[in-house]
């Protein structure tokens, strides 16, 4: 069965510093991986996805993610964090059958000014 | 273009009652998925509908049911509410049923069961 794990409940980073939010996955077959962001009392917003091709995927708001097949990881990164990036981030994997997306437990990012 | 719209945004029910939540997908999207998000956790998959047919069901009891209408809008019904059903219920739409595209989420319906 497909699954994702986000090992950190919270990540703290100073504004202007690079940030990394970690995600590892377990799938059978080719992974379809996603990152979503959730602001307080809001729905989830799509950030980026990896389907195939380049291992470095660029997305919205300056975020990017690196797909690493050997380490089964899909870490979210940003070169310079903003206070407005503070939110809840979810890694997700599309089920092999394609009918459901499985989400991780989420990582809360706190960017301090 | 309007995004995914959900109603109601907030509601309070008592144990044993039933609730109906509604979702309108983005125009042109034919697939609707429902998720339950309990405070502090990631969204848990409940159902996916595509072209008015159920294509996937998560690990939820039969008290949970859903349907999709010819205009692709959808309803989620929960019967015999329990305290543990208190959560944010999210609806998401996508263009196809079996594809690699991302989900577009509504703002959610926050259900409180007393």
Coordinates of N, CA and C in Angstrom, one line a residue:
Chain A
X1 N 0.8 -1.2 0.0 CA 0.0 0.0 0.0 C 0.9 1.2 0.0
X2 N 0.4 2.3 -0.7 CA 1.1 3.5 -0.7 C 1.1 4.3 0.6
X3 N 2.1 5.0 0.9 CA 2.1 5.8 2.1 C 3.2 6.8 2.0
X4 N 3.0 7.9 2.8 CA 4.0 8.9 3.0 C 4.3 9.2 4.4
X5 N 5.5 9.6 4.7 CA 5.8 9.9 6.1 C 6.5 11.3 6.1
X6 N 6.1 12.1 7.1 CA 6.7 13.4 7.3 C 7.3 13.3 8.7
X7 N 8.6 13.1 8.9 CA 9.2 12.8 10.2 C 9.2 14.0 11.2
X8 N 9.0 15.2 10.7 CA 9.1 16.3 11.6 C 7.7 16.9 11.8
X9 N 7.3 17.1 13.1 CA 6.0 17.8 13.3 C 6.1 19.2 13.0
X10 N 7.3 19.8 13.3 CA 7.4 21.3 13.2 C 8.9 21.5 12.7
X11 N 9.0 22.5 11.8 CA 10.3 23.0 11.4 C 10.3 24.5 11.7
X12 N 11.4 24.9 12.3 CA 11.6 26.4 12.7 C 12.8 26.9 11.9
X13 N 12.6 28.0 11.2 CA 13.7 28.6 10.4 C 13.5 30.1 10.5
X14 N 14.7 30.8 10.4 CA 14.7 32.3 10.5 C 14.4 32.8 9.0
X15 N 13.8 33.9 9.0 CA 13.5 34.5 7.7 C 14.8 34.8 6.9
X16 N 14.8 34.5 5.6 CA 16.0 34.7 4.8 C 16.8 33.4 4.7
X17 N 16.7 32.5 5.7 CA 17.4 31.2 5.6 C 16.8 30.2 4.7
X18 N 17.5 29.2 4.2 CA 16.9 28.2 3.4 C 16.1 27.3 4.3
X19 N 15.0 26.7 3.8 CA 14.2 25.8 4.5 C 14.1 24.4 3.8
X20 N 13.9 23.4 4.6 CA 13.7 22.0 4.0 C 12.6 21.4 4.9
X21 N 11.6 20.8 4.2 CA 10.5 20.0 4.9 C 10.6 18.6 4.3
X22 N 10.8 17.6 5.2 CA 11.1 16.3 4.7 C 9.9 15.4 4.5
X23 N 10.1 14.5 3.5 CA 9.0 13.6 3.2 C 9.6 12.3 2.6
X24 N 9.2 11.2 3.1 CA 9.6 9.9 2.5 C 8.4 9.2 2.0
X25 N 8.5 8.3 1.1 CA 7.3 7.6 0.5 C 7.6 6.2 0.4
X26 N 6.5 5.4 0.2 CA 6.5 4.0 -0.1 C 5.4 3.7 -1.1
X27 N 5.8 3.3 -2.3 CA 4.9 3.0 -3.3 C 5.3 1.8 -4.1
X28 N 4.3 1.2 -4.7 CA 4.6 0.1 -5.7 C 4.4 0.7 -7.1
X29 N 5.5 0.6 -7.9 CA 5.4 1.2 -9.2 C 5.9 2.6 -9.1
X30 N 5.6 3.4 -10.2 CA 6.1 4.8 -10.3 C 5.3 5.7 -9.3
X31 N 6.1 6.5 -8.6 CA 5.4 7.4 -7.6 C 4.9 8.7 -8.3
X32 N 3.7 9.1 -7.9 CA 3.2 10.4 -8.3 C 3.1 11.1 -7.0
X33 N 4.0 12.1 -6.8 CA 4.1 12.8 -5.5 C 3.7 14.3 -5.6
X34 N 3.2 14.8 -4.5 CA 2.7 16.1 -4.4 C 3.1 16.8 -3.1
X35 N 3.1 18.1 -3.2 CA 3.1 18.9 -1.9 C 2.0 19.9 -2.0
X36 N 1.3 20.0 -0.8 CA 0.2 21.0 -0.6 C 0.5 21.8 0.6
X37 N 0.0 23.0 0.7 CA 0.1 23.9 1.8 C -1.3 24.3 2.3
X38 N -1.4 24.4 3.6 CA -2.7 24.8 4.3 C -2.5 25.9 5.2
X39 N -3.2 27.0 5.0 CA -3.2 28.1 5.9 C -4.3 27.9 6.9
X40 N -4.3 28.6 8.1 CA -5.3 28.4 9.1 C -6.7 28.5 8.6
X41 N -7.5 27.5 9.0 CA -8.9 27.5 8.7 C -9.2 27.6 7.2
X42 N -8.3 27.0 6.4 CA -8.5 27.1 4.9 C -8.3 25.7 4.3
X43 N -8.7 25.5 3.1 CA -8.5 24.3 2.4 C -7.0 24.2 2.0
X44 N -6.7 23.0 1.3 CA -5.3 22.8 0.9 C -5.1 23.5 -0.5
X45 N -3.8 24.0 -0.7 CA -3.5 24.5 -2.0 C -2.3 23.8 -2.5
X46 N -2.4 23.4 -3.8 CA -1.3 22.7 -4.5 C -0.1 23.6 -4.7
X47 N 1.1 23.0 -4.4 CA 2.4 23.7 -4.6 C 3.1 23.1 -5.8
X48 N 3.3 21.8 -5.8 CA 4.1 21.2 -6.9 C 3.9 19.7 -6.9
X49 N 4.3 19.1 -8.0 CA 4.2 17.7 -8.2 C 5.3 17.1 -9.0
X50 N 5.6 15.8 -8.7 CA 6.5 15.0 -9.5 C 5.8 13.9 -10.1
X51 N 5.9 13.8 -11.4 CA 5.3 12.7 -12.1 C 6.4 11.9 -12.8
X52 N 7.2 12.6 -13.6 CA 8.3 11.9 -14.3 C 9.3 13.0 -14.7
X53 N 10.5 12.7 -15.1 CA 11.4 13.7 -15.7 C 12.4 14.1 -14.7
X54 N 12.7 15.4 -14.7 CA 13.8 16.0 -13.8 C 13.5 15.7 -12.4
X55 N 14.5 15.4 -11.6 CA 14.4 15.2 -10.2 C 14.1 16.4 -9.4
X56 N 14.4 17.6 -9.9 CA 14.2 18.8 -9.2 C 12.9 19.5 -9.9
X57 N 11.9 19.6 -9.1 CA 10.6 20.1 -9.5 C 10.4 21.5 -8.9
X58 N 10.1 22.5 -9.8 CA 9.8 23.8 -9.3 C 8.3 24.1 -9.2
X59 N 7.9 24.8 -8.2 CA 6.5 25.0 -8.0 C 6.1 26.5 -7.7
X60 N 5.0 26.7 -7.0 CA 4.5 28.0 -6.7 C 5.3 28.6 -5.5
X61 N 5.3 30.0 -5.5 CA 5.8 30.8 -4.4 C 7.3 30.5 -4.1
X62 N 8.0 30.1 -5.2 CA 9.5 29.9 -5.0 C 9.9 28.6 -4.4
X63 N 8.9 27.7 -4.2 CA 9.2 26.4 -3.6 C 9.7 25.4 -4.7
X64 N 10.5 24.5 -4.3 CA 11.0 23.4 -5.2 C 11.1 22.1 -4.4
X65 N 11.1 21.0 -5.0 CA 11.2 19.7 -4.3 C 12.2 18.8 -5.1
X66 N 12.9 18.0 -4.4 CA 13.9 17.1 -5.0 C 13.4 15.7 -4.8
X67 N 13.2 15.0 -5.9 CA 12.9 13.6 -5.9 C 14.1 12.8 -5.9
X68 N 14.2 11.8 -4.9 CA 15.4 11.0 -4.8 C 14.8 9.5 -4.8
X69 N 15.0 8.8 -5.9 CA 14.4 7.5 -5.9 C 15.1 6.5 -5.0
X70 N 16.5 6.6 -4.9 CA 17.2 5.7 -4.1 C 16.9 5.8 -2.6
X71 N 16.6 7.0 -2.2 CA 16.3 7.3 -0.8 C 14.8 7.4 -0.6
X72 N 14.0 7.2 -1.6 CA 12.5 7.3 -1.6 C 12.1 8.5 -0.8
X73 N 12.7 9.7 -1.2 CA 12.4 10.9 -0.6 C 11.9 12.0 -1.6
X74 N 11.2 12.9 -1.0 CA 10.7 14.0 -1.9 C 10.6 15.3 -1.0
X75 N 11.8 15.8 -0.7 CA 11.8 16.9 0.3 C 11.5 18.2 -0.4
X76 N 10.8 19.1 0.4 CA 10.4 20.4 -0.1 C 11.4 21.4 0.3
X77 N 11.8 22.3 -0.6 CA 12.8 23.3 -0.2 C 12.5 24.7 -0.8
X78 N 13.1 25.6 -0.1 CA 13.0 27.0 -0.6 C 14.3 27.7 -0.2
X79 N 15.0 28.4 -1.1 CA 16.3 29.0 -0.8 C 16.2 30.1 0.3
X80 N 15.2 30.8 0.4 CA 15.1 31.9 1.3 C 13.7 32.0 1.9
X81 N 13.5 31.7 3.1 CA 12.2 31.6 3.7 C 11.6 33.0 4.0
X82 N 10.3 33.1 3.9 CA 9.5 34.3 4.3 C 8.6 34.0 5.5
X83 N 8.3 35.1 6.3 CA 7.4 34.9 7.4 C 6.1 34.4 6.9
X84 N 5.7 34.8 5.7 CA 4.4 34.4 5.1 C 4.4 33.0 4.7
X85 N 5.5 32.3 4.7 CA 5.6 30.9 4.4 C 5.1 30.0 5.6
X86 N 4.9 30.6 6.7 CA 4.5 29.9 7.9 C 3.1 29.3 7.6
X87 N 3.0 28.0 7.7 CA 1.8 27.3 7.4 C 2.0 25.8 7.7
X88 N 1.0 25.0 7.3 CA 1.0 23.5 7.5 C 1.3 22.9 6.1
X89 N 2.3 22.1 6.0 CA 2.7 21.5 4.7 C 2.4 20.0 4.7
X90 N 1.8 19.5 3.6 CA 1.5 18.1 3.4 C 2.1 17.6 2.2
X91 N 2.8 16.4 2.4 CA 3.3 15.6 1.3 C 2.2 14.6 1.0
X92 N 2.1 14.2 -0.3 CA 1.0 13.3 -0.7 C 1.5 12.4 -1.8
X93 N 0.9 11.3 -1.9 CA 1.2 10.3 -3.0 C -0.1 9.8 -3.6
X94 N -0.1 9.8 -4.9 CA -1.3 9.3 -5.6 C -1.3 7.7 -5.6
X95 N -2.4 7.2 -5.2 CA -2.5 5.7 -5.2 C -2.3 5.1 -6.5
X96 N -1.8 4.0 -6.6 CA -1.4 3.3 -7.9 C -2.7 3.3 -8.8
X97 N -3.8 3.0 -8.3 CA -5.0 2.9 -9.0 C -5.5 4.3 -9.5
X98 N -4.9 5.3 -8.9 CA -5.2 6.7 -9.4 C -6.4 7.3 -8.8
X99 N -7.1 6.6 -7.9 CA -8.4 7.1 -7.4 C -8.3 7.9 -6.1
X100 N -7.2 7.8 -5.4 CA -7.1 8.5 -4.2 C -5.7 9.0 -4.0
X101 N -5.7 10.1 -3.3 CA -4.4 10.7 -2.9 C -4.2 10.5 -1.4
X102 N -3.1 10.0 -1.0 CA -2.8 9.7 0.4 C -1.9 10.8 1.0
X103 N -2.3 11.4 2.1 CA -1.6 12.5 2.6 C -0.8 12.1 3.9
X104 N 0.4 12.8 4.1 CA 1.1 12.6 5.3 C 0.4 13.4 6.4
X105 N 1.0 13.3 7.6 CA 0.4 13.9 8.8 C 0.6 15.4 8.8
X106 N 1.5 15.9 8.0 CA 1.7 17.3 7.9 C 2.9 17.8 8.8
X107 N 3.6 18.8 8.3 CA 4.7 19.5 9.1 C 4.3 21.0 9.2
X108 N 4.4 21.5 10.4 CA 4.1 22.9 10.6 C 5.4 23.7 10.4
X109 N 5.4 24.6 9.5 CA 6.6 25.4 9.3 C 6.4 26.8 10.0
X110 N 7.3 27.1 10.8 CA 7.3 28.4 11.5 C 8.5 29.2 11.1
X111 N 8.3 30.4 10.4 CA 9.4 31.2 10.0 C 9.4 32.5 10.9
X112 N 10.5 32.7 11.6 CA 10.6 33.8 12.5 C 11.3 35.0 11.8
X113 N 10.7 36.1 12.1 CA 11.3 37.4 11.5 C 12.6 37.7 12.2
Chain B
X1 N -12.7 32.4 -12.8 CA -13.5 31.2 -12.6 C -13.6 30.9 -11.1
X2 N -14.8 30.4 -10.8 CA -15.0 30.0 -9.4 C -14.2 28.8 -9.1
X3 N -13.7 28.7 -7.8 CA -13.0 27.5 -7.4 C -14.0 26.5 -6.9
X4 N -13.5 25.6 -6.1 CA -14.4 24.6 -5.5 C -15.2 25.3 -4.4
X5 N -16.5 25.1 -4.4 CA -17.3 25.7 -3.3 C -18.0 24.7 -2.5
X6 N -18.0 24.9 -1.2 CA -18.6 23.9 -0.2 C -19.6 24.7 0.7
X7 N -20.6 24.0 1.0 CA -21.6 24.5 2.0 C -22.1 23.4 2.9
X8 N -22.5 23.7 4.1 CA -22.2 25.0 4.8 C -20.8 25.1 5.2
X9 N -20.3 26.3 5.6 CA -18.9 26.4 6.1 C -18.7 25.9 7.5
X10 N -19.8 26.1 8.3 CA -19.7 25.7 9.7 C -21.1 25.1 10.1
X11 N -21.1 24.1 10.9 CA -22.4 23.6 11.4 C -22.1 22.8 12.7
X12 N -23.2 22.9 13.5 CA -23.1 22.2 14.8 C -24.3 21.2 14.8
X13 N -24.0 19.9 15.2 CA -25.0 18.9 15.3 C -24.9 18.2 16.6
X14 N -25.9 17.4 17.0 CA -25.8 16.6 18.2 C -25.7 15.1 17.8
X15 N -25.2 14.4 18.7 CA -25.0 12.9 18.5 C -26.3 12.3 18.0
X16 N -26.2 11.4 17.0 CA -27.3 10.7 16.5 C -28.0 11.4 15.3
X17 N -27.7 12.7 15.1 CA -28.3 13.4 14.0 C -27.6 13.0 12.7
X18 N -28.1 13.5 11.6 CA -27.4 13.3 10.3 C -27.1 14.6 9.7
X19 N -26.1 14.6 8.8 CA -25.7 15.8 8.1 C -25.5 15.6 6.7
X20 N -25.7 16.6 5.9 CA -25.5 16.6 4.4 C -24.6 17.8 4.1
X21 N -23.4 17.5 3.5 CA -22.5 18.5 3.1 C -22.5 18.5 1.5
X22 N -22.3 19.8 1.0 CA -22.4 19.9 -0.5 C -21.2 20.5 -1.1
X23 N -20.9 20.2 -2.3 CA -19.7 20.6 -3.0 C -20.0 20.8 -4.5
X24 N -19.5 21.9 -5.0 CA -19.5 22.2 -6.4 C -18.1 22.3 -6.9
X25 N -17.8 21.4 -7.9 CA -16.4 21.4 -8.4 C -16.1 22.6 -9.3
X26 N -14.9 22.7 -9.7 CA -14.5 23.7 -10.7 C -15.2 23.3 -12.0
X27 N -15.6 24.4 -12.7 CA -16.3 24.1 -14.0 C -15.3 23.3 -14.9
X28 N -15.9 22.2 -15.5 CA -15.1 21.3 -16.3 C -14.5 20.1 -15.6
X29 N -14.4 20.2 -14.3 CA -13.9 19.1 -13.6 C -15.0 18.0 -13.4
X30 N -14.6 16.8 -13.6 CA -15.6 15.7 -13.5 C -15.5 14.8 -12.3
X31 N -14.4 15.0 -11.6 CA -14.1 14.1 -10.4 C -14.2 14.9 -9.2
X32 N -14.8 14.3 -8.1 CA -14.9 15.0 -6.8 C -14.5 13.9 -5.8
X33 N -13.6 14.4 -4.9 CA -13.2 13.6 -3.8 C -13.5 14.2 -2.5
X34 N -13.8 13.4 -1.4 CA -14.1 13.9 -0.1 C -13.0 13.4 0.9
X35 N -12.6 14.3 1.7 CA -11.6 14.0 2.7 C -12.1 14.5 4.1
X36 N -11.7 13.8 5.1 CA -11.9 14.2 6.5 C -10.6 14.6 7.1
X37 N -10.6 15.8 7.7 CA -9.4 16.2 8.4 C -9.7 16.5 9.9
X38 N -9.2 15.7 10.7 CA -9.3 15.9 12.1 C -8.2 16.8 12.6
X39 N -8.5 17.6 13.6 CA -7.5 18.6 14.0 C -6.1 18.0 14.3
X40 N -5.1 18.5 13.7 CA -3.7 18.0 13.9 C -3.3 16.9 13.1
X41 N -4.2 16.5 12.1 CA -3.9 15.3 11.3 C -4.0 15.7 9.8
X42 N -3.4 14.8 9.0 CA -3.6 15.0 7.6 C -5.0 14.6 7.1
X43 N -5.4 15.0 5.9 CA -6.7 14.6 5.4 C -6.7 13.1 5.1
X44 N -7.9 12.5 5.5 CA -8.1 11.1 5.3 C -9.1 10.9 4.2
X45 N -8.8 10.1 3.2 CA -9.7 9.9 2.0 C -11.0 9.2 2.4
X46 N -12.1 9.7 2.0 CA -13.4 9.1 2.2 C -14.0 8.5 1.0
X47 N -14.1 9.3 -0.1 CA -14.7 8.8 -1.3 C -14.1 9.6 -2.5
X48 N -14.2 8.9 -3.7 CA -14.0 9.6 -4.9 C -15.1 9.2 -5.9
X49 N -15.6 10.2 -6.6 CA -16.6 10.0 -7.6 C -16.1 10.6 -8.9
X50 N -16.4 9.8 -10.0 CA -16.0 10.3 -11.3 C -17.2 9.9 -12.2
X51 N -17.6 10.9 -13.0 CA -18.8 10.6 -13.9 C -19.9 9.9 -13.2
X52 N -20.2 10.4 -12.0 CA -21.4 10.0 -11.2 C -21.3 8.6 -10.6
X53 N -20.1 8.0 -10.8 CA -19.9 6.7 -10.2 C -18.8 6.7 -9.1
X54 N -19.0 5.9 -8.1 CA -18.0 5.8 -7.0 C -16.9 5.0 -7.6
X55 N -15.7 5.6 -7.4 CA -14.5 5.0 -8.0 C -13.5 4.6 -6.8
X56 N -13.7 5.1 -5.7 CA -12.9 4.7 -4.6 C -13.5 5.1 -3.2
X57 N -13.3 4.2 -2.2 CA -13.8 4.4 -0.9 C -12.8 4.2 0.1
X58 N -12.7 5.0 1.1 CA -11.7 4.9 2.2 C -12.2 4.0 3.3
X59 N -11.5 3.9 4.3 CA -11.8 3.1 5.5 C -12.8 3.8 6.4
X60 N -14.0 4.1 6.0 CA -15.0 4.7 6.8 C -16.2 3.9 6.9
X61 N -16.9 4.0 8.0 CA -18.1 3.1 8.2 C -19.2 3.4 7.2
X62 N -20.2 2.5 7.1 CA -21.3 2.7 6.2 C -22.2 3.9 6.5
X63 N -22.0 4.5 7.7 CA -22.7 5.7 8.0 C -22.4 6.9 7.1
X64 N -21.3 6.7 6.4 CA -20.8 7.7 5.4 C -21.3 7.3 4.1
X65 N -21.9 8.2 3.3 CA -22.3 7.9 2.0 C -22.2 9.2 1.1
X66 N -22.1 9.0 -0.1 CA -22.0 10.2 -1.0 C -22.6 9.9 -2.4
X67 N -22.8 10.9 -3.1 CA -23.3 10.8 -4.5 C -22.8 12.0 -5.3
X68 N -22.8 11.8 -6.6 CA -22.5 12.8 -7.5 C -23.6 13.0 -8.5
X69 N -24.0 14.2 -8.8 CA -25.1 14.6 -9.6 C -24.7 14.8 -11.1
X70 N -25.7 14.9 -12.0 CA -25.3 15.0 -13.4 C -24.5 16.3 -13.7
X71 N -24.6 17.3 -12.9 CA -23.8 18.5 -13.1 C -22.5 18.4 -12.4
X72 N -22.1 17.3 -11.9 CA -20.9 16.9 -11.2 C -20.7 17.4 -9.8
X73 N -21.7 18.1 -9.3 CA -21.7 18.5 -7.9 C -21.9 17.2 -7.0
X74 N -21.6 17.4 -5.8 CA -21.6 16.2 -4.9 C -22.2 16.5 -3.5
X75 N -22.7 15.4 -2.9 CA -23.1 15.5 -1.5 C -22.4 14.4 -0.7
X76 N -22.1 14.8 0.5 CA -21.6 13.8 1.5 C -22.6 13.7 2.6
X77 N -23.0 12.5 2.9 CA -24.0 12.3 4.0 C -23.4 11.5 5.1
X78 N -23.6 11.9 6.3 CA -23.2 11.2 7.5 C -24.4 11.0 8.4
X79 N -24.7 9.7 8.7 CA -25.8 9.4 9.6 C -25.3 9.0 11.0
X80 N -26.2 9.1 11.9 CA -26.0 8.7 13.3 C -24.6 9.2 13.8
X81 N -24.6 10.6 13.8 CA -23.3 11.2 14.1 C -22.8 10.9 15.4
X82 N -21.4 10.7 15.5 CA -20.7 10.5 16.7 C -19.8 11.7 17.0
X83 N -19.4 11.8 18.3 CA -18.5 12.9 18.6 C -17.2 12.9 17.8
X84 N -16.8 11.7 17.5 CA -15.5 11.5 16.7 C -15.7 12.0 15.2
X85 N -16.9 12.3 14.8 CA -17.1 12.8 13.4 C -16.8 14.3 13.3
X86 N -16.5 14.9 14.4 CA -16.2 16.3 14.4 C -14.9 16.5 13.7
X87 N -14.9 17.3 12.6 CA -13.7 17.4 11.8 C -14.0 18.5 10.7
X88 N -13.0 18.8 9.9 CA -13.1 19.6 8.7 C -13.3 18.7 7.6
X89 N -14.4 18.8 6.8 CA -14.6 17.9 5.7 C -14.3 18.7 4.4
X90 N -13.3 18.2 3.7 CA -12.8 18.8 2.5 C -13.3 18.2 1.2
X91 N -13.7 19.0 0.3 CA -14.0 18.5 -1.0 C -12.9 18.9 -2.0
X92 N -12.6 18.1 -2.9 CA -11.5 18.4 -3.9 C -12.0 18.0 -5.3
X93 N -11.7 18.7 -6.3 CA -12.1 18.3 -7.6 C -10.9 18.2 -8.5
X94 N -11.0 17.4 -9.5 CA -9.9 17.3 -10.5 C -10.6 17.0 -11.9
X95 N -9.8 17.2 -13.0 CA -10.5 17.0 -14.3 C -10.9 15.6 -14.5
X96 N -10.0 14.7 -14.3 CA -10.3 13.3 -14.7 C -10.4 12.4 -13.5
X97 N -10.7 11.2 -13.7 CA -10.8 10.3 -12.5 C -9.5 9.5 -12.3
X98 N -8.8 9.2 -13.3 CA -7.6 8.5 -13.2 C -6.5 9.2 -14.0
X99 N -5.8 10.1 -13.3 CA -4.8 10.9 -13.9 C -3.8 11.3 -12.9
X100 N -2.8 12.0 -13.3 CA -1.7 12.4 -12.5 C -1.9 13.9 -12.0
X101 N -3.0 14.5 -12.2 CA -3.2 15.9 -11.9 C -3.4 16.1 -10.4
X102 N -3.2 17.4 -10.1 CA -3.4 17.8 -8.7 C -4.9 17.9 -8.3
X103 N -5.1 18.0 -7.0 CA -6.5 18.2 -6.5 C -6.6 19.7 -6.2
X104 N -7.8 20.2 -6.5 CA -8.2 21.6 -6.1 C -9.2 21.5 -5.0
X105 N -8.9 22.0 -3.8 CA -9.7 21.9 -2.7 C -10.6 23.1 -2.4
X106 N -11.7 22.9 -1.8 CA -12.6 23.9 -1.3 C -12.1 24.3 0.1
X107 N -12.8 25.3 0.7 CA -12.4 25.8 2.0 C -12.8 24.8 3.1
X108 N -13.7 23.9 2.8 CA -14.1 22.9 3.8 C -15.4 23.3 4.6
X109 N -16.0 22.3 5.1 CA -17.1 22.4 6.0 C -16.7 21.9 7.4
X110 N -16.7 22.8 8.4 CA -16.3 22.4 9.7 C -17.5 21.9 10.5
X111 N -17.5 20.6 10.8 CA -18.6 20.0 11.6 C -18.2 19.8 13.0
X112 N -19.1 20.3 13.9 CA -18.9 20.0 15.3 C -20.1 19.2 15.8
X113 N -19.8 18.1 16.4 CA -20.8 17.2 17.0 C -20.8 17.3 18.5
X114 N -21.9 17.7 19.1 CA -21.9 17.8 20.6 C -22.7 16.7 21.2

